[in-house]
Short mmCIF file of C-alpha atoms in Angstrom, two decimals:
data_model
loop_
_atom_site.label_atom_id
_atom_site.label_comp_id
_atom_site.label_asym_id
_atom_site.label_seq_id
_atom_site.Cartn_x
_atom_site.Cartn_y
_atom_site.Cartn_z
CA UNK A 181 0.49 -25.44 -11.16
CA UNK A 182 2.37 -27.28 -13.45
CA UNK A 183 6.36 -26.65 -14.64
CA UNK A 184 5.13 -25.40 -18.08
CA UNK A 185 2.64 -23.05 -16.77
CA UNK A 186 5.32 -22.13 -13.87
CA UNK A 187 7.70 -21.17 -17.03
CA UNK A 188 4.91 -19.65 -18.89
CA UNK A 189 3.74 -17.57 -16.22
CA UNK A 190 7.48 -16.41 -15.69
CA UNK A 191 8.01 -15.51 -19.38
CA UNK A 192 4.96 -13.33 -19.57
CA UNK A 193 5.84 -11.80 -16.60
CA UNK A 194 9.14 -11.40 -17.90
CA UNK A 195 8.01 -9.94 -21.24
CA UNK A 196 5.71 -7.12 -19.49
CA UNK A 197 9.14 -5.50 -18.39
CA UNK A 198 9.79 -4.65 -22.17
CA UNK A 199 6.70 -3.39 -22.47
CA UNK A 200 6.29 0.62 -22.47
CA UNK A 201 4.85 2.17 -19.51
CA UNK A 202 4.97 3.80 -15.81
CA UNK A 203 4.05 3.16 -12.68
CA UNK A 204 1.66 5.51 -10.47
CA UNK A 205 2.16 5.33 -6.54
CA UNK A 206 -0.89 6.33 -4.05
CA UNK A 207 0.15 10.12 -2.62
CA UNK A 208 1.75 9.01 0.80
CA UNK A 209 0.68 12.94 2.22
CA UNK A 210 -3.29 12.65 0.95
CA UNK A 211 -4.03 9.35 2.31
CA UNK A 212 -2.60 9.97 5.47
CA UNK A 213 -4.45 13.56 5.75
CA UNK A 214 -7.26 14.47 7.66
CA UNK A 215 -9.71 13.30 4.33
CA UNK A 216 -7.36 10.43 3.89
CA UNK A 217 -10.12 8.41 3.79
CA UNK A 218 -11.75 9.51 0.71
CA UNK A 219 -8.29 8.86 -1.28
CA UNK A 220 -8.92 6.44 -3.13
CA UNK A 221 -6.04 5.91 -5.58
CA UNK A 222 -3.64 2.91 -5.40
CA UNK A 223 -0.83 1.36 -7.36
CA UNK A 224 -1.26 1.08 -10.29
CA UNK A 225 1.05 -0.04 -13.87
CA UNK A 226 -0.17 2.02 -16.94
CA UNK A 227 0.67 0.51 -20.14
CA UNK A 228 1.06 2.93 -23.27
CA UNK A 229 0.19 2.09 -26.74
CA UNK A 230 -0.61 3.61 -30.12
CA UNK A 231 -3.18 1.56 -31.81
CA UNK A 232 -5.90 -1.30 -30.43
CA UNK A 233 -4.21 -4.21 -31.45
CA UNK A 234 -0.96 -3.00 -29.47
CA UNK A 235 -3.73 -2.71 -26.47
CA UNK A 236 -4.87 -6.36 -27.57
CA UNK A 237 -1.59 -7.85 -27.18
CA UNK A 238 -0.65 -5.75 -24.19
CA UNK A 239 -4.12 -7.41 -22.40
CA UNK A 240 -3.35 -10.74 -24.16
CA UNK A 241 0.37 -10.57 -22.04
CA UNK A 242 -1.36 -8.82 -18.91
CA UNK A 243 -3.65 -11.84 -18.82
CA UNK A 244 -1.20 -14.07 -19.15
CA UNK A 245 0.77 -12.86 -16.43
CA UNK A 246 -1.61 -13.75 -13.79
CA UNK A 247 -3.31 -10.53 -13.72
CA UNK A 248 -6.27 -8.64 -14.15
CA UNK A 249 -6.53 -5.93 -16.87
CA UNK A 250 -8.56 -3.02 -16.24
CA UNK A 251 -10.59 -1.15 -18.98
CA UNK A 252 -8.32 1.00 -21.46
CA UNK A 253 -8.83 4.26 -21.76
CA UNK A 254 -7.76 7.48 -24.03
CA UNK A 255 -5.07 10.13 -22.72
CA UNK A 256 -4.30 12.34 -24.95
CA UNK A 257 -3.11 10.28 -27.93
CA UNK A 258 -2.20 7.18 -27.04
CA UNK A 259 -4.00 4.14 -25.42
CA UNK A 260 -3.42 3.26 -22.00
CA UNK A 261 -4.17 -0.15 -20.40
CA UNK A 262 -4.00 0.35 -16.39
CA UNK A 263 -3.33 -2.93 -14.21
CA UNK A 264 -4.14 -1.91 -10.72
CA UNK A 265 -2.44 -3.31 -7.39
CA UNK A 266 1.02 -3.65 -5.36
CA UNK A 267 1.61 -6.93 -6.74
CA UNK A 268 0.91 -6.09 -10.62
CA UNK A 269 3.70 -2.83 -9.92
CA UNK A 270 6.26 -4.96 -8.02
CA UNK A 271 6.02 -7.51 -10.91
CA UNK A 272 6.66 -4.85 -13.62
CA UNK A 273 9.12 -3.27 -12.04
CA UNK A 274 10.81 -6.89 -11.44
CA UNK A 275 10.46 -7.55 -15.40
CA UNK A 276 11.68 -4.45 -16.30
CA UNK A 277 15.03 -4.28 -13.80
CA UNK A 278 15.29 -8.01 -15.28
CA UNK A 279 14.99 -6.60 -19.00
CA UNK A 280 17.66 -3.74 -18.25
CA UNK A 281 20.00 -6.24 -16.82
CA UNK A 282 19.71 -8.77 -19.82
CA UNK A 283 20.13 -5.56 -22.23
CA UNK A 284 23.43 -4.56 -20.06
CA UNK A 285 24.88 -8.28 -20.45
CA UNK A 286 23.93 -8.14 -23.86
CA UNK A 287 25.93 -4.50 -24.27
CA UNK A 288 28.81 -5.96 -22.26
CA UNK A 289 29.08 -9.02 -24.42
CA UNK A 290 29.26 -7.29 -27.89
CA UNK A 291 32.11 -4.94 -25.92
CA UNK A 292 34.04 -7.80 -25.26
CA UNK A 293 33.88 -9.55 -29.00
CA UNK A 294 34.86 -6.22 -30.22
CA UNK A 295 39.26 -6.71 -30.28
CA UNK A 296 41.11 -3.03 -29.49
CA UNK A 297 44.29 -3.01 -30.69
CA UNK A 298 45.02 0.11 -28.64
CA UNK A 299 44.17 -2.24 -25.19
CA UNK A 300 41.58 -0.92 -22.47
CA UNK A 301 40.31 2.55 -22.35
CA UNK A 302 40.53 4.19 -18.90
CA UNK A 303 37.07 6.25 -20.20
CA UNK A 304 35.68 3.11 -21.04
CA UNK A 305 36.16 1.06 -17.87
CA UNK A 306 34.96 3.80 -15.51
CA UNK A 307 31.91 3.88 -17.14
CA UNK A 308 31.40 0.45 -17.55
CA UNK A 309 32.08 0.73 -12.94
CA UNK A 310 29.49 3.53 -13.19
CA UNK A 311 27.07 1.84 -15.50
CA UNK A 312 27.39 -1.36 -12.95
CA UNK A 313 27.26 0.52 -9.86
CA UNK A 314 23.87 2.07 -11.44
CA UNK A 315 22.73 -1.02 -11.72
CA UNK A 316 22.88 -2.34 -8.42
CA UNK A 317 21.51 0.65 -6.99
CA UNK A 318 18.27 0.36 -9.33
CA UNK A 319 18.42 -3.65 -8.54
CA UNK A 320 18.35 -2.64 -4.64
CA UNK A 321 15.59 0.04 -5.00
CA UNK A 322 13.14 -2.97 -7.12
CA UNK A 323 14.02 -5.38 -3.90
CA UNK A 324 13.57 -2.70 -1.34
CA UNK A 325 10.12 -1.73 -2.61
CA UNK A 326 8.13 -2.68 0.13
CA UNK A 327 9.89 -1.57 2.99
CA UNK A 328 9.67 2.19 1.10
CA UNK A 329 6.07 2.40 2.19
CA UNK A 330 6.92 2.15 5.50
CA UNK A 331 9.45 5.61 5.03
CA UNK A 332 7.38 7.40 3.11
CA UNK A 333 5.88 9.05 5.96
CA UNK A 334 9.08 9.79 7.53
CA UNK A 335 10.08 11.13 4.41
CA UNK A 336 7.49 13.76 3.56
CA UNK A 337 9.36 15.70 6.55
CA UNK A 338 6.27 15.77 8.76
CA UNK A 339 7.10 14.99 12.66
CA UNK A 340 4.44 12.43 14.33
CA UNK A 341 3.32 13.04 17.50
CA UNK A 342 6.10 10.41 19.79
CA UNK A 343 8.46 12.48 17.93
CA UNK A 344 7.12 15.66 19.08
CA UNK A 345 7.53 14.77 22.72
CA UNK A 346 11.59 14.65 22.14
CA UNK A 347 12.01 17.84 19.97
CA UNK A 348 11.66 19.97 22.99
#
């Protein structure tokens, strides 16, 4: 692959971050249940958009992304486009921690132009520390992503059966 469709990949990617929509997780509990193997959901990114061109351009940037969109559907009254797999939802959610950092340098930079007579607001800075600390705590649950799966069991409060030996 060549540098310009290296950057080009990485700009679409990018631009999917501002775009609006959610991600839906597979049910840890249900897959690992007795019928677990008849659950057949998976990751999955689910674009939102009011009108068919929006959908267009949201497939058009999907595409362009290096991924695969799926057919759009109706729910309720919007349009949604679902792109399914653990690699499309770690890439939004990469693009869109990336876009809420850029819009938080942007905030801090007009902050900074702005002159105060009065000098710095107590109010002001510990929200700004609050605001940043936010931010690193959303940056560390995008890069901890993966290694979430592996807790989610844990997590649901269930005890597994090496466990059970030690409760007593």
């Amino acid at each position: 692959m060549s540098r310009d469709e290296t950057a080009g990949l990485r700009a679409a990617q990018l631009r999917l971050g501002r775009l609006p929509g959610y991600v839906r997780r597979p049910d840890p509990a249900r897959r690992s249940g007795e019928q677990g193997h008849t659950y057949k959901k998976g990751w999955e990114v689910r674009f939102t958009a009011r009108s068919e061109a929006e959908i267009a351009e949201i497939r058009d940037l999907v595409v362009a992304a290096g991924f695969a969109p799926a057919r759009p559907f109706f729910k309720g009254h919007q349009l949604i486009q679902p792109v399914y797999g653990m690699a499309a939802v770690q890439a939004y959610l990469a693009a869109r921690q990336a876009a809420e950092d850029q819009a938080a340098r942007t905030a801090v930079g007009r902050e900074r132009r702005t002159d105060d007579p009065t000098g710095p607001d107590p109010a002001a800075s510990a929200a700004g520390a609050a605001a940043a600390a936010a931010e690193l705590a959303r940056r560390r649950a995008v890069e901890a992503f993966p290694a979430q799966l592996g807790r989610a069991a844990a997590a649901d409060g269930r005890i597994t059966t090496s466990e059970a030996g030690r409760t007593g």
